[in-house]
mmCIF file of C-alpha atoms in Angstrom:
data_model
loop_
_atom_site.group_PDB
_atom_site.id
_atom_site.type_symbol
_atom_site.label_atom_id
_atom_site.label_comp_id
_atom_site.label_asym_id
_atom_site.label_seq_id
_atom_site.Cartn_x
_atom_site.Cartn_y
_atom_site.Cartn_z
ATOM 1 C CA MET A 1141 5.553 -27.771 -39.171
ATOM 2 C CA ALA A 1142 2.931 -25.169 -40.148
ATOM 3 C CA VAL A 1143 -0.718 -25.753 -39.476
ATOM 4 C CA LEU A 1144 -2.552 -25.710 -42.838
ATOM 5 C CA THR A 1145 -5.807 -23.774 -43.073
ATOM 6 C CA SER A 1146 -7.433 -21.688 -45.733
ATOM 7 C CA ARG A 1147 -6.930 -18.346 -43.967
ATOM 8 C CA PHE A 1148 -4.559 -18.767 -41.027
ATOM 9 C CA ALA A 1149 -1.308 -20.655 -40.404
ATOM 10 C CA ASP A 1150 1.483 -20.717 -37.922
ATOM 11 C CA GLY A 1151 5.179 -21.606 -37.938
ATOM 12 C CA LEU A 1152 7.736 -22.473 -35.246
ATOM 13 C CA ALA A 1153 11.453 -22.849 -35.473
ATOM 14 C CA VAL A 1154 14.160 -23.409 -32.851
ATOM 15 C CA GLY A 1155 17.912 -22.730 -33.454
ATOM 16 C CA THR A 1156 20.823 -20.711 -32.322
ATOM 17 C CA ASP A 1157 21.136 -18.832 -35.678
ATOM 18 C CA LEU A 1158 18.190 -16.530 -35.147
ATOM 19 C CA VAL A 1159 18.188 -15.147 -38.697
ATOM 20 C CA GLU A 1160 17.846 -18.688 -40.178
ATOM 21 C CA THR A 1161 15.342 -19.592 -37.398
ATOM 22 C CA ALA A 1162 13.206 -16.497 -38.272
ATOM 23 C CA GLU A 1163 13.320 -17.403 -41.942
ATOM 24 C CA ALA A 1164 12.110 -20.940 -41.240
ATOM 25 C CA ALA A 1165 9.212 -19.829 -38.993
ATOM 26 C CA ILE A 1166 7.979 -17.167 -41.477
ATOM 27 C CA ARG A 1167 8.245 -19.508 -44.435
ATOM 28 C CA GLN A 1168 6.332 -22.208 -42.584
ATOM 29 C CA ALA A 1169 3.513 -19.805 -41.743
ATOM 30 C CA LEU A 1170 3.328 -18.363 -45.277
ATOM 31 C CA ALA A 1171 3.342 -21.854 -46.826
ATOM 32 C CA GLY A 1172 0.251 -22.770 -44.826
ATOM 33 C CA LEU A 1173 -1.917 -20.077 -46.371
ATOM 34 C CA SER A 1174 -4.252 -20.655 -49.274
ATOM 35 C CA GLY A 1175 -4.262 -16.980 -50.253
ATOM 36 C CA ARG A 1176 -1.881 -14.052 -49.927
ATOM 37 C CA PRO A 1177 -0.974 -12.821 -46.425
ATOM 38 C CA ASP A 1178 -2.584 -9.621 -45.210
ATOM 39 C CA LEU A 1179 -1.139 -9.658 -41.681
ATOM 40 C CA VAL A 1180 1.874 -11.466 -40.321
ATOM 41 C CA CYS A 1181 2.911 -11.524 -36.614
ATOM 42 C CA PHE A 1182 6.119 -12.941 -35.327
ATOM 43 C CA PHE A 1183 7.831 -13.376 -31.940
ATOM 44 C CA ILE A 1184 11.534 -13.893 -31.264
ATOM 45 C CA CYS A 1185 13.346 -15.302 -28.258
ATOM 46 C CA GLY A 1186 17.095 -14.746 -28.340
ATOM 47 C CA ASP A 1187 20.014 -14.175 -26.029
ATOM 48 C CA ASP A 1188 21.457 -11.106 -27.839
ATOM 49 C CA ALA A 1189 19.463 -7.952 -28.730
ATOM 50 C CA ASP A 1190 21.408 -7.387 -31.910
ATOM 51 C CA ASP A 1191 20.668 -10.971 -33.018
ATOM 52 C CA VAL A 1192 17.005 -10.387 -32.252
ATOM 53 C CA THR A 1193 17.106 -7.147 -34.300
ATOM 54 C CA ARG A 1194 18.640 -8.868 -37.349
ATOM 55 C CA ALA A 1195 16.142 -11.736 -37.104
ATOM 56 C CA GLY A 1196 13.273 -9.378 -36.913
ATOM 57 C CA GLN A 1197 14.475 -7.377 -39.890
ATOM 58 C CA ARG A 1198 14.961 -10.541 -41.878
ATOM 59 C CA ALA A 1199 11.466 -11.698 -40.965
ATOM 60 C CA MET A 1200 9.960 -8.400 -42.147
ATOM 61 C CA SER A 1201 11.898 -8.589 -45.473
ATOM 62 C CA LEU A 1202 10.276 -11.933 -46.249
ATOM 63 C CA VAL A 1203 6.739 -10.567 -46.044
ATOM 64 C CA SER A 1204 5.844 -8.744 -49.267
ATOM 65 C CA GLY A 1205 2.699 -6.750 -49.525
ATOM 66 C CA ALA A 1206 1.411 -7.602 -45.976
ATOM 67 C CA HIS A 1207 1.296 -5.669 -42.820
ATOM 68 C CA VAL A 1208 3.590 -7.112 -40.159
ATOM 69 C CA ILE A 1209 4.143 -6.706 -36.420
ATOM 70 C CA GLY A 1210 6.371 -8.557 -33.951
ATOM 71 C CA CYS A 1211 8.361 -8.360 -30.737
ATOM 72 C CA SER A 1212 11.085 -9.951 -28.673
ATOM 73 C CA ALA A 1213 10.091 -12.397 -25.912
ATOM 74 C CA THR A 1214 11.409 -14.831 -23.322
ATOM 75 C CA GLY A 1215 9.388 -17.596 -24.948
ATOM 76 C CA VAL A 1216 7.293 -18.215 -28.012
ATOM 77 C CA ILE A 1217 4.204 -20.246 -28.936
ATOM 78 C CA GLY A 1218 3.455 -22.031 -32.175
ATOM 79 C CA ASP A 1219 2.744 -25.457 -33.657
ATOM 80 C CA ALA A 1220 0.688 -26.342 -30.582
ATOM 81 C CA GLN A 1221 3.711 -25.983 -28.255
ATOM 82 C CA GLY A 1222 5.564 -23.412 -26.246
ATOM 83 C CA VAL A 1223 9.305 -22.850 -26.150
ATOM 84 C CA GLU A 1224 10.739 -21.021 -23.162
ATOM 85 C CA LEU A 1225 14.176 -19.422 -22.650
ATOM 86 C CA ARG A 1226 15.712 -20.899 -25.797
ATOM 87 C CA PRO A 1227 16.549 -19.213 -29.118
ATOM 88 C CA SER A 1228 13.312 -19.641 -31.112
ATOM 89 C CA VAL A 1229 10.839 -17.835 -33.383
ATOM 90 C CA SER A 1230 7.105 -18.306 -33.909
ATOM 91 C CA ALA A 1231 5.151 -16.784 -36.801
ATOM 92 C CA TRP A 1232 1.459 -16.404 -37.642
ATOM 93 C CA ALA A 1233 0.036 -15.429 -41.029
ATOM 94 C CA ALA A 1234 -3.467 -14.470 -41.918
ATOM 95 C CA SER A 1235 -5.411 -13.887 -45.139
ATOM 96 C CA LEU A 1236 -8.092 -11.444 -44.071
ATOM 97 C CA GLY A 1237 -9.845 -10.719 -47.346
ATOM 98 C CA ASP A 1238 -11.382 -7.300 -47.392
ATOM 99 C CA ALA A 1239 -10.636 -6.525 -43.777
ATOM 100 C CA GLU A 1240 -8.983 -3.155 -43.000
ATOM 101 C CA VAL A 1241 -5.524 -3.491 -41.466
ATOM 102 C CA THR A 1242 -3.867 -0.396 -39.925
ATOM 103 C CA THR A 1243 -0.515 -0.702 -38.220
ATOM 104 C CA PHE A 1244 0.816 1.998 -35.832
ATOM 105 C CA ALA A 1245 3.671 2.905 -33.590
ATOM 106 C CA LEU A 1246 3.165 4.806 -30.272
ATOM 107 C CA GLU A 1247 5.598 6.950 -28.400
ATOM 108 C CA THR A 1248 5.288 8.891 -25.179
ATOM 109 C CA LEU A 1249 6.010 12.544 -24.687
ATOM 110 C CA ARG A 1250 6.306 14.175 -21.238
ATOM 111 C CA THR A 1251 4.615 17.518 -20.617
ATOM 112 C CA GLU A 1252 4.793 19.543 -17.444
ATOM 113 C CA ASP A 1253 2.147 17.517 -15.637
ATOM 114 C CA ARG A 1254 1.474 14.368 -17.600
ATOM 115 C CA PHE A 1255 2.468 11.969 -20.328
ATOM 116 C CA VAL A 1256 1.024 12.185 -23.827
ATOM 117 C CA VAL A 1257 0.836 9.157 -26.115
ATOM 118 C CA ILE A 1258 1.108 10.000 -29.811
ATOM 119 C CA GLY A 1259 0.785 7.868 -32.959
ATOM 120 C CA LEU A 1260 -2.613 6.273 -32.433
ATOM 121 C CA PRO A 1261 -4.784 6.138 -35.525
ATOM 122 C CA GLU A 1262 -8.266 7.674 -35.308
ATOM 123 C CA ARG A 1263 -10.966 5.220 -34.503
ATOM 124 C CA GLY A 1264 -12.885 4.050 -37.621
ATOM 125 C CA PRO A 1265 -16.597 3.169 -37.535
ATOM 126 C CA GLU A 1266 -15.901 -0.483 -38.576
ATOM 127 C CA ASP A 1267 -12.880 -1.103 -36.309
ATOM 128 C CA LYS A 1268 -13.234 -4.442 -34.464
ATOM 129 C CA VAL A 1269 -10.092 -4.888 -32.309
ATOM 130 C CA ALA A 1270 -6.584 -3.485 -31.652
ATOM 131 C CA ILE A 1271 -3.553 -5.672 -31.058
ATOM 132 C CA LEU A 1272 -0.889 -3.955 -28.897
ATOM 133 C CA LEU A 1273 2.710 -4.991 -28.211
ATOM 134 C CA ALA A 1274 4.456 -2.716 -25.744
ATOM 135 C CA ASP A 1275 7.816 -2.241 -24.145
ATOM 136 C CA PRO A 1276 7.083 -2.410 -20.400
ATOM 137 C CA TYR A 1277 10.098 -0.272 -19.509
ATOM 138 C CA SER A 1278 9.297 2.734 -21.600
ATOM 139 C CA PHE A 1279 5.586 2.713 -22.342
ATOM 140 C CA PRO A 1280 2.817 3.489 -19.762
ATOM 141 C CA THR A 1281 0.775 0.508 -20.746
ATOM 142 C CA ASP A 1282 -1.405 0.353 -17.613
ATOM 143 C CA ALA A 1283 -2.487 3.945 -17.865
ATOM 144 C CA PHE A 1284 -2.903 3.801 -21.636
ATOM 145 C CA VAL A 1285 -5.101 0.683 -21.507
ATOM 146 C CA GLU A 1286 -7.180 1.754 -18.532
ATOM 147 C CA HIS A 1287 -7.987 5.069 -20.307
ATOM 148 C CA SER A 1288 -8.328 3.637 -23.772
ATOM 149 C CA ALA A 1289 -12.045 4.152 -23.820
ATOM 150 C CA GLU A 1290 -11.541 7.898 -23.923
ATOM 151 C CA VAL A 1291 -10.060 7.704 -27.389
ATOM 152 C CA LEU A 1292 -11.057 4.292 -28.664
ATOM 153 C CA GLY A 1293 -14.502 3.918 -27.210
ATOM 154 C CA ASN A 1294 -15.394 0.252 -26.636
ATOM 155 C CA LEU A 1295 -12.742 -1.073 -29.003
ATOM 156 C CA PRO A 1296 -11.224 -4.233 -27.471
ATOM 157 C CA ILE A 1297 -7.441 -4.297 -27.026
ATOM 158 C CA THR A 1298 -5.555 -7.577 -26.821
ATOM 159 C CA GLY A 1299 -1.844 -8.362 -26.904
ATOM 160 C CA GLY A 1300 1.014 -8.371 -24.400
ATOM 161 C CA LEU A 1301 3.981 -6.690 -22.866
ATOM 162 C CA ALA A 1302 7.154 -7.649 -24.792
ATOM 163 C CA ASN A 1303 10.235 -8.815 -22.921
ATOM 164 C CA ALA A 1304 13.686 -10.246 -23.599
ATOM 165 C CA LEU A 1305 16.193 -12.696 -22.226
ATOM 166 C CA ALA A 1306 18.687 -9.861 -21.636
ATOM 167 C CA GLY A 1307 16.139 -7.705 -19.782
ATOM 168 C CA ARG A 1308 15.808 -3.923 -19.860
ATOM 169 C CA ASP A 1309 17.069 -2.072 -23.006
ATOM 170 C CA SER A 1310 17.000 -5.270 -25.019
ATOM 171 C CA VAL A 1311 13.288 -5.337 -25.863
ATOM 172 C CA ARG A 1312 12.627 -4.965 -29.591
ATOM 173 C CA LEU A 1313 9.412 -4.117 -31.407
ATOM 174 C CA PHE A 1314 8.870 -4.485 -35.171
ATOM 175 C CA ALA A 1315 6.207 -2.971 -37.415
ATOM 176 C CA ASP A 1316 6.053 -2.780 -41.232
ATOM 177 C CA GLY A 1317 9.809 -2.731 -41.837
ATOM 178 C CA GLU A 1318 10.794 -0.569 -38.816
ATOM 179 C CA THR A 1319 12.501 -1.639 -35.583
ATOM 180 C CA TYR A 1320 11.713 0.107 -32.296
ATOM 181 C CA THR A 1321 13.606 0.011 -28.982
ATOM 182 C CA GLU A 1322 10.873 1.678 -26.910
ATOM 183 C CA GLY A 1323 7.173 2.577 -27.033
ATOM 184 C CA ALA A 1324 4.570 0.366 -28.394
ATOM 185 C CA ILE A 1325 3.441 -0.933 -31.760
ATOM 186 C CA GLY A 1326 0.275 -2.597 -32.949
ATOM 187 C CA VAL A 1327 -2.480 -3.071 -35.519
ATOM 188 C CA ILE A 1328 -6.097 -2.206 -35.731
ATOM 189 C CA LEU A 1329 -8.419 -4.604 -37.579
ATOM 190 C CA GLY A 1330 -11.688 -3.463 -39.055
ATOM 191 C CA GLY A 1331 -14.209 -4.143 -41.706
ATOM 192 C CA PRO A 1332 -15.501 -7.674 -42.575
ATOM 193 C CA VAL A 1333 -13.481 -9.577 -40.008
ATOM 194 C CA LYS A 1334 -15.119 -11.618 -37.247
ATOM 195 C CA VAL A 1335 -13.027 -11.545 -34.071
ATOM 196 C CA SER A 1336 -13.627 -12.182 -30.334
ATOM 197 C CA THR A 1337 -11.563 -12.308 -27.214
ATOM 198 C CA VAL A 1338 -11.095 -14.935 -24.483
ATOM 199 C CA VAL A 1339 -9.447 -13.817 -21.236
ATOM 200 C CA SER A 1340 -8.667 -16.633 -18.750
ATOM 201 C CA GLN A 1341 -7.475 -15.219 -15.410
ATOM 202 C CA GLY A 1342 -7.311 -18.675 -13.830
ATOM 203 C CA CYS A 1343 -8.578 -17.931 -10.369
ATOM 204 C CA ARG A 1344 -11.042 -19.524 -7.978
ATOM 205 C CA PRO A 1345 -13.039 -17.496 -5.390
ATOM 206 C CA ILE A 1346 -12.786 -18.187 -1.660
ATOM 207 C CA GLY A 1347 -14.953 -16.740 1.040
ATOM 208 C CA PRO A 1348 -18.017 -14.587 0.492
ATOM 209 C CA THR A 1349 -18.517 -11.573 -1.700
ATOM 210 C CA MET A 1350 -18.215 -8.377 0.319
ATOM 211 C CA VAL A 1351 -18.810 -4.661 -0.236
ATOM 212 C CA VAL A 1352 -16.008 -2.213 0.355
ATOM 213 C CA THR A 1353 -17.213 0.050 3.097
ATOM 214 C CA ARG A 1354 -14.017 2.041 3.676
ATOM 215 C CA ALA A 1355 -10.947 2.437 1.478
ATOM 216 C CA GLU A 1356 -8.099 4.826 0.889
ATOM 217 C CA ASP A 1357 -6.096 4.675 -2.375
ATOM 218 C CA ASN A 1358 -5.185 0.961 -2.758
ATOM 219 C CA LEU A 1359 -5.809 0.139 0.907
ATOM 220 C CA LEU A 1360 -9.002 -1.764 1.802
ATOM 221 C CA LEU A 1361 -9.789 -0.607 5.341
ATOM 222 C CA GLU A 1362 -13.255 -2.074 5.852
ATOM 223 C CA LEU A 1363 -15.151 -4.906 4.134
ATOM 224 C CA ALA A 1364 -18.892 -5.286 4.940
ATOM 225 C CA GLY A 1365 -18.489 -2.914 7.878
ATOM 226 C CA GLN A 1366 -15.586 -4.792 9.521
ATOM 227 C CA PRO A 1367 -11.825 -4.285 9.382
ATOM 228 C CA ALA A 1368 -10.562 -5.747 6.170
ATOM 229 C CA LEU A 1369 -7.766 -7.693 7.756
ATOM 230 C CA ALA A 1370 -10.144 -9.225 10.280
ATOM 231 C CA ARG A 1371 -12.427 -10.342 7.384
ATOM 232 C CA LEU A 1372 -9.478 -11.943 5.586
ATOM 233 C CA GLU A 1373 -8.336 -13.700 8.726
ATOM 234 C CA ASP A 1374 -11.799 -15.200 9.201
ATOM 235 C CA ILE A 1375 -11.834 -16.450 5.644
ATOM 236 C CA VAL A 1376 -8.405 -18.021 5.868
ATOM 237 C CA SER A 1377 -9.213 -19.702 9.152
ATOM 238 C CA GLY A 1378 -12.087 -21.551 7.534
ATOM 239 C CA LEU A 1379 -9.996 -22.930 4.641
ATOM 240 C CA GLY A 1380 -8.464 -26.355 4.310
ATOM 241 C CA GLU A 1381 -4.691 -26.768 4.503
ATOM 242 C CA ALA A 1382 -4.233 -26.904 0.699
ATOM 243 C CA ASP A 1383 -6.110 -23.584 0.186
ATOM 244 C CA ARG A 1384 -4.192 -21.995 3.071
ATOM 245 C CA GLU A 1385 -0.948 -22.851 1.239
ATOM 246 C CA LEU A 1386 -2.343 -21.188 -1.881
ATOM 247 C CA VAL A 1387 -3.166 -18.055 0.122
ATOM 248 C CA ALA A 1388 0.359 -17.968 1.538
ATOM 249 C CA SER A 1389 1.938 -18.389 -1.960
ATOM 250 C CA GLY A 1390 -0.016 -15.529 -3.575
ATOM 251 C CA LEU A 1391 -3.421 -14.300 -2.548
ATOM 252 C CA GLN A 1392 -5.538 -12.471 -5.144
ATOM 253 C CA ILE A 1393 -8.683 -10.365 -5.010
ATOM 254 C CA GLY A 1394 -11.464 -10.136 -7.566
ATOM 255 C CA LEU A 1395 -13.232 -6.870 -8.305
ATOM 256 C CA ALA A 1396 -16.790 -7.493 -9.450
ATOM 257 C CA MET A 1397 -17.369 -6.171 -12.952
ATOM 258 C CA ASP A 1398 -21.176 -6.163 -12.669
ATOM 259 C CA GLU A 1399 -22.416 -4.744 -9.376
ATOM 260 C CA TYR A 1400 -25.977 -5.615 -10.250
ATOM 261 C CA ALA A 1401 -25.475 -9.350 -10.748
ATOM 262 C CA GLU A 1402 -27.401 -11.551 -8.263
ATOM 263 C CA ARG A 1403 -24.342 -13.792 -7.741
ATOM 264 C CA HIS A 1404 -20.623 -13.227 -8.401
ATOM 265 C CA GLU A 1405 -18.745 -16.379 -9.291
ATOM 266 C CA ARG A 1406 -15.507 -17.279 -11.090
ATOM 267 C CA GLY A 1407 -15.125 -15.261 -14.327
ATOM 268 C CA ASP A 1408 -17.202 -12.366 -12.992
ATOM 269 C CA PHE A 1409 -14.200 -10.596 -11.506
ATOM 270 C CA LEU A 1410 -11.225 -8.523 -12.558
ATOM 271 C CA ILE A 1411 -8.295 -10.182 -10.768
ATOM 272 C CA ARG A 1412 -5.699 -8.117 -8.919
ATOM 273 C CA GLY A 1413 -2.989 -9.116 -6.578
ATOM 274 C CA VAL A 1414 -2.996 -8.705 -2.798
ATOM 275 C CA LEU A 1415 0.230 -6.862 -2.063
ATOM 276 C CA GLY A 1416 0.316 -7.034 1.704
ATOM 277 C CA ILE A 1417 -1.256 -6.110 4.977
ATOM 278 C CA ASP A 1418 -1.085 -3.126 7.319
ATOM 279 C CA PRO A 1419 -1.611 -4.483 10.879
ATOM 280 C CA GLU A 1420 -1.789 -1.044 12.439
ATOM 281 C CA GLN A 1421 -4.731 0.005 10.230
ATOM 282 C CA GLU A 1422 -6.052 -3.580 9.932
ATOM 283 C CA ALA A 1423 -5.967 -2.955 6.217
ATOM 284 C CA VAL A 1424 -5.248 -5.021 3.136
ATOM 285 C CA ALA A 1425 -3.224 -3.557 0.253
ATOM 286 C CA ILE A 1426 -4.182 -4.579 -3.239
ATOM 287 C CA GLY A 1427 -2.888 -3.844 -6.756
ATOM 288 C CA ASP A 1428 -5.605 -1.392 -7.711
ATOM 289 C CA VAL A 1429 -7.599 1.534 -6.356
ATOM 290 C CA VAL A 1430 -11.153 0.509 -5.334
ATOM 291 C CA GLU A 1431 -14.064 2.755 -4.677
ATOM 292 C CA ILE A 1432 -16.333 2.461 -1.666
ATOM 293 C CA GLY A 1433 -19.353 0.394 -2.614
ATOM 294 C CA ARG A 1434 -17.462 -1.955 -4.973
ATOM 295 C CA THR A 1435 -18.077 -5.658 -4.487
ATOM 296 C CA VAL A 1436 -14.937 -7.825 -4.002
ATOM 297 C CA ARG A 1437 -14.056 -11.445 -3.341
ATOM 298 C CA PHE A 1438 -10.768 -12.988 -2.377
ATOM 299 C CA GLN A 1439 -9.283 -15.487 -4.822
ATOM 300 C CA VAL A 1440 -6.631 -18.202 -5.142
ATOM 301 C CA ARG A 1441 -4.767 -19.533 -8.160
ATOM 302 C CA ASP A 1442 -3.108 -22.842 -8.829
ATOM 303 C CA ALA A 1443 -2.382 -25.015 -11.825
ATOM 304 C CA GLU A 1444 -5.559 -27.067 -11.473
ATOM 305 C CA THR A 1445 -7.808 -23.978 -11.263
ATOM 306 C CA ALA A 1446 -6.020 -22.202 -14.114
ATOM 307 C CA ASP A 1447 -6.314 -25.326 -16.295
ATOM 308 C CA GLU A 1448 -9.994 -25.718 -15.533
ATOM 309 C CA ASP A 1449 -10.735 -21.989 -16.105
ATOM 310 C CA LEU A 1450 -8.972 -21.911 -19.505
ATOM 311 C CA TYR A 1451 -10.774 -25.053 -20.809
ATOM 312 C CA HIS A 1452 -14.061 -23.819 -19.435
ATOM 313 C CA MET A 1453 -13.779 -20.389 -21.198
ATOM 314 C CA LEU A 1454 -12.578 -21.918 -24.462
ATOM 315 C CA ASP A 1455 -15.389 -24.466 -24.425
ATOM 316 C CA GLU A 1456 -17.899 -21.795 -23.746
ATOM 317 C CA HIS A 1457 -16.556 -19.824 -26.744
ATOM 318 C CA VAL A 1458 -16.849 -22.809 -28.997
ATOM 319 C CA ASN A 1459 -20.504 -23.294 -27.924
ATOM 320 C CA THR A 1460 -21.419 -19.662 -28.703
ATOM 321 C CA GLY A 1461 -18.904 -18.321 -31.219
ATOM 322 C CA GLY A 1462 -19.246 -20.480 -34.328
ATOM 323 C CA ARG A 1463 -16.472 -22.004 -36.340
ATOM 324 C CA VAL A 1464 -12.960 -20.863 -35.378
ATOM 325 C CA ASP A 1465 -10.312 -20.455 -38.102
ATOM 326 C CA GLY A 1466 -7.320 -18.968 -36.295
ATOM 327 C CA ALA A 1467 -6.108 -17.346 -33.052
ATOM 328 C CA LEU A 1468 -3.345 -15.384 -31.390
ATOM 329 C CA LEU A 1469 -2.320 -16.436 -27.895
ATOM 330 C CA PHE A 1470 -0.666 -14.161 -25.364
ATOM 331 C CA SER A 1471 0.254 -16.180 -22.285
ATOM 332 C CA CYS A 1472 1.884 -14.903 -19.094
ATOM 333 C CA ASN A 1473 5.507 -15.858 -18.684
ATOM 334 C CA GLY A 1474 4.460 -17.039 -15.142
ATOM 335 C CA ARG A 1475 2.335 -19.738 -16.703
ATOM 336 C CA GLY A 1476 3.927 -22.376 -18.922
ATOM 337 C CA SER A 1477 6.404 -24.641 -17.129
ATOM 338 C CA ALA A 1478 6.448 -22.422 -13.981
ATOM 339 C CA MET A 1479 2.715 -23.090 -13.350
ATOM 340 C CA PHE A 1480 1.870 -26.273 -15.283
ATOM 341 C CA GLY A 1481 5.190 -28.083 -15.486
ATOM 342 C CA SER A 1482 5.087 -27.727 -19.306
ATOM 343 C CA ALA A 1483 5.499 -24.806 -21.697
ATOM 344 C CA ASP A 1484 2.835 -26.391 -23.966
ATOM 345 C CA HIS A 1485 -0.128 -26.223 -21.706
ATOM 346 C CA ASP A 1486 -1.953 -23.142 -23.067
ATOM 347 C CA ALA A 1487 -1.160 -23.940 -26.698
ATOM 348 C CA LEU A 1488 -2.458 -27.440 -26.305
ATOM 349 C CA ALA A 1489 -5.588 -26.221 -24.536
ATOM 350 C CA VAL A 1490 -6.311 -23.999 -27.540
ATOM 351 C CA ARG A 1491 -5.698 -26.854 -29.919
ATOM 352 C CA ASP A 1492 -7.823 -29.277 -27.905
ATOM 353 C CA THR A 1493 -10.836 -26.925 -27.832
ATOM 354 C CA LEU A 1494 -10.622 -24.831 -30.969
ATOM 355 C CA GLY A 1495 -9.210 -27.471 -33.241
ATOM 356 C CA PRO A 1496 -6.119 -27.653 -35.572
ATOM 357 C CA ILE A 1497 -6.121 -24.031 -36.460
ATOM 358 C CA GLY A 1498 -3.350 -21.537 -37.107
ATOM 359 C CA VAL A 1499 -2.298 -20.353 -33.611
ATOM 360 C CA ALA A 1500 0.884 -18.524 -32.472
ATOM 361 C CA GLY A 1501 1.911 -16.053 -29.783
ATOM 362 C CA PHE A 1502 4.401 -15.477 -26.968
ATOM 363 C CA PHE A 1503 4.947 -15.593 -23.264
ATOM 364 C CA ALA A 1504 4.333 -11.983 -22.137
ATOM 365 C CA ALA A 1505 5.350 -9.836 -19.167
ATOM 366 C CA GLY A 1506 1.722 -8.778 -18.882
ATOM 367 C CA GLU A 1507 -1.313 -9.573 -20.961
ATOM 368 C CA LEU A 1508 -3.950 -7.268 -22.453
ATOM 369 C CA GLY A 1509 -7.609 -8.129 -22.871
ATOM 370 C CA PRO A 1510 -11.161 -6.923 -22.033
ATOM 371 C CA VAL A 1511 -13.140 -8.174 -19.047
ATOM 372 C CA ALA A 1512 -16.789 -7.293 -19.089
ATOM 373 C CA GLY A 1513 -16.266 -4.808 -21.927
ATOM 374 C CA HIS A 1514 -13.367 -2.914 -20.294
ATOM 375 C CA ASN A 1515 -9.723 -3.212 -21.393
ATOM 376 C CA HIS A 1516 -7.190 -4.135 -18.719
ATOM 377 C CA VAL A 1517 -3.608 -5.267 -18.178
ATOM 378 C CA HIS A 1518 -3.442 -8.625 -16.505
ATOM 379 C CA GLY A 1519 -0.958 -11.019 -14.930
ATOM 380 C CA PHE A 1520 -0.878 -14.851 -14.934
ATOM 381 C CA THR A 1521 -3.475 -14.742 -17.702
ATOM 382 C CA ALA A 1522 -4.014 -16.270 -21.089
ATOM 383 C CA SER A 1523 -5.460 -13.657 -23.437
ATOM 384 C CA ILE A 1524 -6.639 -14.999 -26.771
ATOM 385 C CA LEU A 1525 -7.792 -13.267 -29.922
ATOM 386 C CA VAL A 1526 -10.076 -15.610 -31.871
ATOM 387 C CA PHE A 1527 -10.819 -15.344 -35.593
ATOM 388 C CA SER A 1528 -14.102 -17.018 -36.741
ATOM 389 C CA SER A 1529 -16.101 -17.388 -39.878
#
């Protein structure tokens, strides 16, 4: 059932006939709008790439006069619920008034010494946000997002890495009538549209904040003047049994985004995974390259912490962001039932805090969103694009 609003609406349908399912989801979303659609997004979970392609093409054919983007997924979100690993389609429709909507498709060309991404529109003075859906197997999303400021300035990028039940070579991307089997597609929104981003990384700090005093590539060699591994062992030895189990199941590290803050607490860090240890060098390997002088803090993640973090950040947004009309939700495919025991968790959290608005999205293989004004690719994160009035 679509959520009725004046400007935003969503639809969700489940069924083995993906073309019929796509039709149902799109029609639900369109029926919920008071005005004509300016942007439609849809997300398709299906067992067969050809079925996904046909469903996406049918979905695009139903949207007349609007810009449209979509992708394949291993799960979809709509109607305040999530559906994982079953044939399903979610759709989201928006009436954006005088907002500027520019869709694009990106491809990567290899030169002698680097990759070049082509197809990105020039940044406009009134651009507010970019939504990016990328094939993780063919598009260098991490490098593109990390260097996006060089061509897009401070333009926020949100979205996610598409995926598919059949894995590699079955990812599909859709934009304005075209189907793509690689690269990335997206849309830039500008003009009189009020948007903001919420990125919930769902982690809790453990131990003290420390300055990196020696590092090499992604190896932390010294923290606060002592071997990094020794520092980590001291922290773990002081934890309770429950937190030690969380460390063993997947330790994280936070990179402080504001080196000049007096304190660094939850939400002040860009979260990256701890990949392993090097006993010979007494080093800790992490999923990023960190400069000497950077402030870091080890982190753990569990369902309770992730739940608390998401609700906290959404409540904070409600208290500062004004009335919310609609949202797009990009949730990690490691969240949902794998983390919370229910695929509905993130969708219900958005409904609980932002109200009965038009919300849809998908379970992504990586989520895009800004932290402290810088765009990043995340994992185990809920990245939300919020539309307000």
